[in-house]
């Protein structure tokens, strides 16, 4: 049996264990350890690689931003900045079809400008938007799917951990990547809105438990509109945060990696200013930050160990050969590349996919005449779809576990995100075909 | 992962529910207590990391006095934070998983469910024991050779405390997973 | 014919200056030499580009046998292999990177202190890796040391030492962050070398190069795992040694070509080159505090021997370092 065949067998084993419900980190670590042992026929090597990965697999400033972005998300949530943003969006979009869904997307788009990881958006808006949508006759699973789907905006609209990692791997300007992400991010938000409205008209039962009540609410003219002053007051904190984070980035006060720390501190100040924190509550928020972060970071350690096993099995080289020898033109290459990423997205986390694929593909892409910023946005879009695809979809996991509603199963959330995946694929194709969408402001 | 992952749920009384009273389950109480202590250190560390970054940004921009080594310290901190908190996460059963098969089993065959859970928890215990086993020699080396990170004459920080956290954290995680396994075995007995 | 499997790898991609000659000279040279007798052949298992381990782990990867042959960046091993970092603590020695390769190929094999240091870490040194000369790439030209006052420059790790007493503030970073740092104003320039600056396009945002002559640095080596190497048949060991010599030459040529091409291309793209006046260079290096002192304290007698051997070797080749860091040893 070739090592590559073994590699594929171990991918199969991982999928089985994950589907059976094993803790994903355990499954990744166990399969990778066995894999290295078997493929190299060397138990000692498996031990040494395990130690190396545990000690330094995620020892990187980039990963230190994850708990900080999560902390910022929770502080924004506890000080009700997320809720206020959502309420203003809701008020402005009340008369739209699927107004609350659209409001979720809109609030996520604004929130994306301060957070760098999608997990933070997913956790915040599960708490803020899902109860409100349920209350107004939206299906719980659809609401959860909407939150999961729109959370991917957090990683495309700057600041973004994935764009930082891509920039580092492909040696392109991270500031440039951030700018390149803006238009595709807005396209994605616009696409989500159009999709939500279309689906609500065509398949109201997919969206609503009680379409009639929702319609009545939408057309209700008796409701008191929110005064402009209230609206402004509710928006000030999020605007302050956006200005602090993006302004600080583009005037050179801090680097993209430092944005997580500054953003978290800014959110802390906002929370203190709004008197929504006492010492005890702050400690609770920090503890939750720890719990959410550790589950993500442990996954990243495990995934990095697993991708090293795949590397020992020769997978990256096999992919490189496949890509190089395919003999396709630039667009054939891009198609093959995105398909590989989409497949990997089903079983691997975003960072590992970037780590495996970007060093292989970026030089080829450059040789084929692609602009590396454009190529990076295509890559990150494809990688982000993996946040929503089963069996390993981190955003869906986050929404599902944050919601903790026995009536909403994880399969229902996965299926409710399918329309979002469709929109992402459309945007992916558009961005791939029209590089200007990414390079317009570069 | 489980509920209460956002601020709105903050302050709910079940935060430390994974630590049982000593009179009922002494082993669980000690294990849970230790995990809670380590986890608190990890929690405080995240706050300290934020303040360190702020201090560096302010120092560099307004005082011409950046803090050297922030990126290395932050890098090592992430790993420390993970291993300080992982035991508590295991006891709280908050590690990410896809549970749709398990949920089906819950109604259909609680016995099979407990069996699955036992196997998974034991796997976790073995995995963290492997990490402990693999990491311990490097801790000894780091102590013996006074290994550091940073640059001689600029800043140096010893690595042994970080390696110690990996060793202690994975050891406690293995025990925590064993404790969960024991819990599941008890359920298995009750179900049969 | 016997086929031997060799796992070869690196934390950096194949087009990186320290990896390029491994893939493009070392491997084909070994193959070529072994093909002459036809007794042995190598089956290369390549893991370039950090898919197996990160740059912080290059020593452990070779030492632990994760790869049999690898690029080892001793620059990142200040705790475990401090002796190899002598050049970083003795700046302004020479700008000729080929001389550094030649000296360290010799010393790593013939100076017991250095050879043993590789052996203690379970490795056999095959071929030296270096950087071309460090200079200042910035948004401003440096005509005198006064121009450095209150400037923020990217100078990570040991290079932070070189800015002591210059009035400039060293800011952490890496080749991959310089562009963004300078573009957004986090820093105003960087201490770096041409072959590293070209691929990261830092010259676009830092179009003023001032040659200050901090010099070429020993970066690390291509090394083999010791158990693996000693288990090889003698003819294969010989082939590795010969190929390593060719690799050293190819590495020197590649860096020279790349640096020259980099300067041409960067100038075509608008880079202006300035030369810091001689007396300013002297003022800089002599104004530095005794930065080699902490290193000597750490490395003790062995450090003294290595520093002396390195500086003697420079002088034997007619190079007088701008500051006699070995004075009084
Ligand atoms: Na974002
Ligand atoms: Na997925």
Short mmCIF file of N, CA, C and O in Angstrom, two decimals, chain A residues 3 40 45 48-49 51-52 56-60 167-168 171-176 249-256 258 307-309 311-312 316-317 355-356 359 363, chain C residues 7 13-16 45-57 60-61 63-67 152 175-177 179-181 183-187 199-201:
data_model
loop_
_atom_site.label_atom_id
_atom_site.label_comp_id
_atom_site.label_asym_id
_atom_site.label_seq_id
_atom_site.Cartn_x
_atom_site.Cartn_y
_atom_site.Cartn_z
N UNK A 3 1.97 5.18 0.66
CA UNK A 3 1.68 6.06 1.79
C UNK A 3 0.47 6.93 1.48
O UNK A 3 -0.31 7.27 2.37
N UNK A 40 5.17 5.87 8.72
CA UNK A 40 6.63 5.85 8.80
C UNK A 40 7.13 4.61 9.54
O UNK A 40 8.33 4.43 9.67
N UNK A 45 8.80 8.54 16.28
CA UNK A 45 8.57 9.73 15.47
C UNK A 45 7.19 10.32 15.78
O UNK A 45 7.04 11.54 15.89
N UNK A 48 7.51 12.26 18.93
CA UNK A 48 8.25 13.52 18.80
C UNK A 48 7.44 14.57 18.06
O UNK A 48 7.45 15.75 18.40
N UNK A 49 6.70 14.12 17.03
CA UNK A 49 5.88 15.09 16.30
C UNK A 49 4.73 15.58 17.17
O UNK A 49 4.32 16.73 17.08
N UNK A 51 4.79 15.92 20.42
CA UNK A 51 5.35 16.89 21.37
C UNK A 51 5.58 18.24 20.68
O UNK A 51 5.20 19.28 21.20
N UNK A 52 6.17 18.17 19.50
CA UNK A 52 6.49 19.39 18.77
C UNK A 52 5.23 20.18 18.46
O UNK A 52 5.17 21.41 18.60
N UNK A 56 4.55 23.76 20.05
CA UNK A 56 4.72 24.95 19.21
C UNK A 56 3.81 25.02 18.00
O UNK A 56 3.93 25.94 17.21
N UNK A 57 2.88 24.06 17.87
CA UNK A 57 1.98 24.09 16.71
C UNK A 57 1.21 25.39 16.57
O UNK A 57 0.98 25.88 15.47
N UNK A 58 0.75 25.95 17.69
CA UNK A 58 0.00 27.21 17.60
C UNK A 58 0.73 28.34 18.35
O UNK A 58 0.13 29.35 18.67
N UNK A 59 2.03 28.13 18.63
CA UNK A 59 2.78 29.18 19.33
C UNK A 59 3.08 30.30 18.35
O UNK A 59 4.17 30.38 17.79
N UNK A 60 2.11 31.14 18.11
CA UNK A 60 2.25 32.19 17.11
C UNK A 60 1.39 33.38 17.53
O UNK A 60 0.26 33.19 18.00
N UNK A 167 -1.89 36.42 4.04
CA UNK A 167 -0.87 37.42 3.71
C UNK A 167 0.52 36.97 4.13
O UNK A 167 1.48 37.14 3.39
N UNK A 168 0.59 36.36 5.31
CA UNK A 168 1.88 35.88 5.80
C UNK A 168 2.39 34.74 4.92
O UNK A 168 3.55 34.71 4.51
N UNK A 171 3.16 35.96 1.33
CA UNK A 171 4.04 37.12 1.29
C UNK A 171 3.44 38.26 0.49
O UNK A 171 4.07 38.84 -0.39
N UNK A 172 2.18 38.58 0.78
CA UNK A 172 1.59 39.78 0.20
C UNK A 172 1.19 40.69 1.36
O UNK A 172 1.01 40.24 2.48
N UNK A 173 1.02 41.96 1.03
CA UNK A 173 0.71 42.95 2.06
C UNK A 173 -0.61 42.63 2.75
O UNK A 173 -1.63 42.43 2.10
N UNK A 174 -0.57 42.57 4.09
CA UNK A 174 -1.79 42.27 4.84
C UNK A 174 -2.76 43.45 4.75
O UNK A 174 -3.97 43.27 4.59
N UNK A 175 -2.22 44.67 4.77
CA UNK A 175 -3.07 45.84 4.59
C UNK A 175 -3.78 45.78 3.24
O UNK A 175 -4.97 46.09 3.13
N UNK A 176 -3.04 45.36 2.21
CA UNK A 176 -3.62 45.21 0.88
C UNK A 176 -4.71 44.15 0.85
O UNK A 176 -5.76 44.34 0.23
N UNK A 249 -5.66 50.95 12.60
CA UNK A 249 -4.93 50.11 11.65
C UNK A 249 -4.36 50.94 10.51
O UNK A 249 -3.19 50.79 10.15
N UNK A 250 -5.20 51.81 9.94
CA UNK A 250 -4.78 52.50 8.72
C UNK A 250 -3.98 53.76 8.98
O UNK A 250 -3.41 54.33 8.06
N UNK A 251 -3.90 54.19 10.23
CA UNK A 251 -3.02 55.32 10.52
C UNK A 251 -1.72 54.84 11.15
O UNK A 251 -0.87 55.66 11.48
N UNK A 252 -1.57 53.52 11.30
CA UNK A 252 -0.28 53.01 11.72
C UNK A 252 -0.05 53.00 13.22
O UNK A 252 1.08 52.87 13.66
N UNK A 253 -1.12 53.15 14.01
CA UNK A 253 -0.90 53.08 15.45
C UNK A 253 -0.67 51.64 15.91
O UNK A 253 0.02 51.39 16.88
N UNK A 254 -1.28 50.70 15.20
CA UNK A 254 -1.01 49.32 15.55
C UNK A 254 -1.12 48.42 14.33
O UNK A 254 -1.61 48.84 13.28
N UNK A 255 -0.66 47.19 14.46
CA UNK A 255 -0.62 46.25 13.35
C UNK A 255 -1.90 45.41 13.33
O UNK A 255 -2.63 45.38 14.33
N UNK A 256 -2.15 44.72 12.21
CA UNK A 256 -3.36 43.87 12.16
C UNK A 256 -3.41 42.86 13.31
O UNK A 256 -4.48 42.61 13.85
N UNK A 258 -2.22 43.25 16.23
CA UNK A 258 -2.50 43.94 17.50
C UNK A 258 -3.95 44.39 17.59
O UNK A 258 -4.43 44.75 18.67
N UNK A 307 -2.68 17.71 9.90
CA UNK A 307 -2.19 18.11 8.57
C UNK A 307 -0.72 17.72 8.41
O UNK A 307 -0.27 17.45 7.29
N UNK A 308 0.03 17.63 9.51
CA UNK A 308 1.41 17.14 9.41
C UNK A 308 1.43 15.66 9.05
O UNK A 308 2.29 15.21 8.29
N UNK A 309 0.46 14.92 9.58
CA UNK A 309 0.35 13.50 9.20
C UNK A 309 0.08 13.40 7.71
O UNK A 309 0.71 12.60 7.00
N UNK A 311 0.89 15.46 5.49
CA UNK A 311 2.10 15.85 4.80
C UNK A 311 3.08 14.67 4.74
O UNK A 311 3.73 14.44 3.72
N UNK A 312 3.18 13.92 5.85
CA UNK A 312 4.04 12.74 5.85
C UNK A 312 3.52 11.70 4.86
O UNK A 312 4.29 11.01 4.20
N UNK A 316 0.36 16.88 0.37
CA UNK A 316 0.63 18.15 -0.29
C UNK A 316 1.39 17.98 -1.61
O UNK A 316 1.07 18.64 -2.61
N UNK A 317 2.37 17.05 -1.63
CA UNK A 317 3.11 16.83 -2.87
C UNK A 317 2.20 16.26 -3.95
O UNK A 317 2.30 16.64 -5.12
N UNK A 355 -2.54 26.57 5.37
CA UNK A 355 -1.16 26.13 5.58
C UNK A 355 -0.75 25.09 4.55
O UNK A 355 0.37 25.08 4.05
N UNK A 356 -1.68 24.21 4.20
CA UNK A 356 -1.36 23.16 3.23
C UNK A 356 -1.37 23.72 1.81
O UNK A 356 -0.46 23.46 1.01
N UNK A 359 1.14 27.65 0.27
CA UNK A 359 2.52 27.55 -0.21
C UNK A 359 2.64 26.78 -1.52
O UNK A 359 3.52 27.06 -2.33
N UNK A 363 2.72 30.18 -5.66
CA UNK A 363 3.71 30.36 -6.74
C UNK A 363 3.15 29.98 -8.11
O UNK A 363 3.44 30.66 -9.10
N UNK C 7 14.45 11.52 4.02
CA UNK C 7 13.46 12.57 4.26
C UNK C 7 14.19 13.90 4.37
O UNK C 7 15.04 14.08 5.23
N UNK C 13 9.75 27.67 2.10
CA UNK C 13 9.49 27.09 0.78
C UNK C 13 10.75 26.97 -0.08
O UNK C 13 11.79 27.55 0.23
N UNK C 14 10.61 26.23 -1.18
CA UNK C 14 11.76 25.89 -2.02
C UNK C 14 12.45 27.09 -2.64
O UNK C 14 13.62 27.02 -2.96
N UNK C 15 11.71 28.19 -2.84
CA UNK C 15 12.35 29.33 -3.49
C UNK C 15 13.05 30.25 -2.49
O UNK C 15 13.64 31.25 -2.85
N UNK C 16 12.98 29.90 -1.21
CA UNK C 16 13.65 30.68 -0.18
C UNK C 16 15.18 30.56 -0.33
O UNK C 16 15.68 29.52 -0.72
N UNK C 45 12.26 11.98 -0.07
CA UNK C 45 10.91 12.32 0.40
C UNK C 45 10.95 13.77 0.84
O UNK C 45 11.52 14.08 1.89
N UNK C 46 10.37 14.64 0.03
CA UNK C 46 10.52 16.08 0.30
C UNK C 46 9.37 16.62 1.16
O UNK C 46 8.21 16.31 0.91
N UNK C 47 9.73 17.39 2.17
CA UNK C 47 8.72 18.10 2.97
C UNK C 47 9.16 19.54 3.14
O UNK C 47 9.39 20.00 4.24
N UNK C 48 9.27 20.23 2.02
CA UNK C 48 9.66 21.64 2.09
C UNK C 48 8.45 22.50 2.43
O UNK C 48 7.31 22.07 2.31
N UNK C 49 8.74 23.70 2.87
CA UNK C 49 7.67 24.69 3.02
C UNK C 49 6.90 24.64 4.31
O UNK C 49 5.78 25.14 4.39
N UNK C 50 7.46 24.02 5.36
CA UNK C 50 6.80 24.12 6.66
C UNK C 50 5.56 23.26 6.83
O UNK C 50 4.77 23.50 7.73
N UNK C 51 5.38 22.24 5.98
CA UNK C 51 4.20 21.40 6.17
C UNK C 51 4.41 20.41 7.31
O UNK C 51 3.46 19.84 7.82
N UNK C 52 5.67 20.19 7.73
CA UNK C 52 5.93 19.27 8.83
C UNK C 52 6.25 19.98 10.15
O UNK C 52 5.98 19.47 11.22
N UNK C 53 6.87 21.13 10.05
CA UNK C 53 7.25 21.85 11.28
C UNK C 53 7.48 23.32 10.93
O UNK C 53 7.64 23.67 9.77
N UNK C 54 7.48 24.14 11.99
CA UNK C 54 7.60 25.59 11.79
C UNK C 54 9.06 26.04 11.96
O UNK C 54 9.90 25.29 12.42
N UNK C 55 9.29 27.31 11.64
CA UNK C 55 10.67 27.81 11.68
C UNK C 55 11.27 27.77 13.09
O UNK C 55 12.47 27.73 13.25
N UNK C 56 10.40 27.77 14.11
CA UNK C 56 10.93 27.72 15.48
C UNK C 56 11.48 26.34 15.81
O UNK C 56 12.13 26.17 16.84
N UNK C 57 11.22 25.35 14.97
CA UNK C 57 11.55 23.97 15.31
C UNK C 57 12.55 23.32 14.36
O UNK C 57 12.61 22.09 14.27
N UNK C 60 15.05 20.99 16.30
CA UNK C 60 14.44 19.78 16.82
C UNK C 60 14.01 18.83 15.71
O UNK C 60 14.05 17.62 15.87
N UNK C 61 13.59 19.38 14.56
CA UNK C 61 13.13 18.54 13.47
C UNK C 61 14.24 17.62 12.97
O UNK C 61 14.02 16.44 12.72
N UNK C 63 17.19 17.07 14.70
CA UNK C 63 17.69 16.34 15.86
C UNK C 63 16.81 15.14 16.18
O UNK C 63 17.30 14.05 16.46
N UNK C 64 15.49 15.33 16.11
CA UNK C 64 14.54 14.27 16.45
C UNK C 64 14.27 13.33 15.27
O UNK C 64 13.46 12.41 15.39
N UNK C 65 14.88 13.61 14.13
CA UNK C 65 14.69 12.72 13.00
C UNK C 65 13.36 12.85 12.29
O UNK C 65 12.93 11.95 11.58
N UNK C 66 12.68 13.99 12.51
CA UNK C 66 11.44 14.22 11.75
C UNK C 66 11.80 14.35 10.27
O UNK C 66 11.09 13.88 9.40
N UNK C 67 12.93 15.01 10.00
CA UNK C 67 13.54 14.88 8.67
C UNK C 67 14.98 14.38 8.89
O UNK C 67 15.55 14.55 9.97
N UNK C 152 11.39 54.79 14.07
CA UNK C 152 11.01 53.42 14.42
C UNK C 152 11.38 52.50 13.26
O UNK C 152 10.94 52.71 12.14
N UNK C 175 10.19 39.38 7.99
CA UNK C 175 10.16 39.77 6.58
C UNK C 175 8.74 39.96 6.08
O UNK C 175 8.45 40.86 5.30
N UNK C 176 7.83 39.10 6.56
CA UNK C 176 6.46 39.14 6.05
C UNK C 176 5.64 40.30 6.60
O UNK C 176 4.57 40.58 6.10
N UNK C 177 6.11 40.97 7.67
CA UNK C 177 5.29 42.06 8.22
C UNK C 177 5.84 43.44 7.89
O UNK C 177 5.18 44.43 8.11
N UNK C 179 6.35 45.07 5.11
CA UNK C 179 5.61 45.86 4.12
C UNK C 179 4.44 46.59 4.78
O UNK C 179 4.33 47.81 4.69
N UNK C 180 3.59 45.82 5.46
CA UNK C 180 2.42 46.42 6.09
C UNK C 180 2.82 47.40 7.17
O UNK C 180 2.24 48.47 7.29
N UNK C 181 3.81 47.03 7.98
CA UNK C 181 4.27 47.91 9.06
C UNK C 181 4.68 49.28 8.51
O UNK C 181 4.29 50.32 9.05
N UNK C 183 4.05 50.54 5.42
CA UNK C 183 2.97 51.17 4.67
C UNK C 183 2.02 51.92 5.60
O UNK C 183 1.59 53.03 5.31
N UNK C 184 1.68 51.30 6.74
CA UNK C 184 0.72 51.94 7.63
C UNK C 184 1.38 52.88 8.62
O UNK C 184 0.70 53.55 9.37
N UNK C 185 2.72 52.93 8.63
CA UNK C 185 3.38 53.87 9.52
C UNK C 185 3.70 53.32 10.90
O UNK C 185 4.12 54.06 11.77
N UNK C 186 3.48 52.01 11.11
CA UNK C 186 3.87 51.42 12.38
C UNK C 186 5.38 51.58 12.55
O UNK C 186 5.88 51.86 13.62
N UNK C 187 6.12 51.40 11.44
CA UNK C 187 7.55 51.68 11.44
C UNK C 187 7.87 52.55 10.22
O UNK C 187 7.01 52.78 9.35
N UNK C 199 11.67 39.78 -2.72
CA UNK C 199 10.41 39.04 -2.87
C UNK C 199 9.26 39.62 -2.06
O UNK C 199 8.11 39.42 -2.42
N UNK C 200 9.56 40.34 -0.96
CA UNK C 200 8.47 40.88 -0.16
C UNK C 200 8.09 42.30 -0.58
O UNK C 200 7.20 42.90 0.00
N UNK C 201 8.77 42.84 -1.61
CA UNK C 201 8.45 44.14 -2.21
C UNK C 201 8.44 45.30 -1.21
O UNK C 201 7.71 46.26 -1.38
#
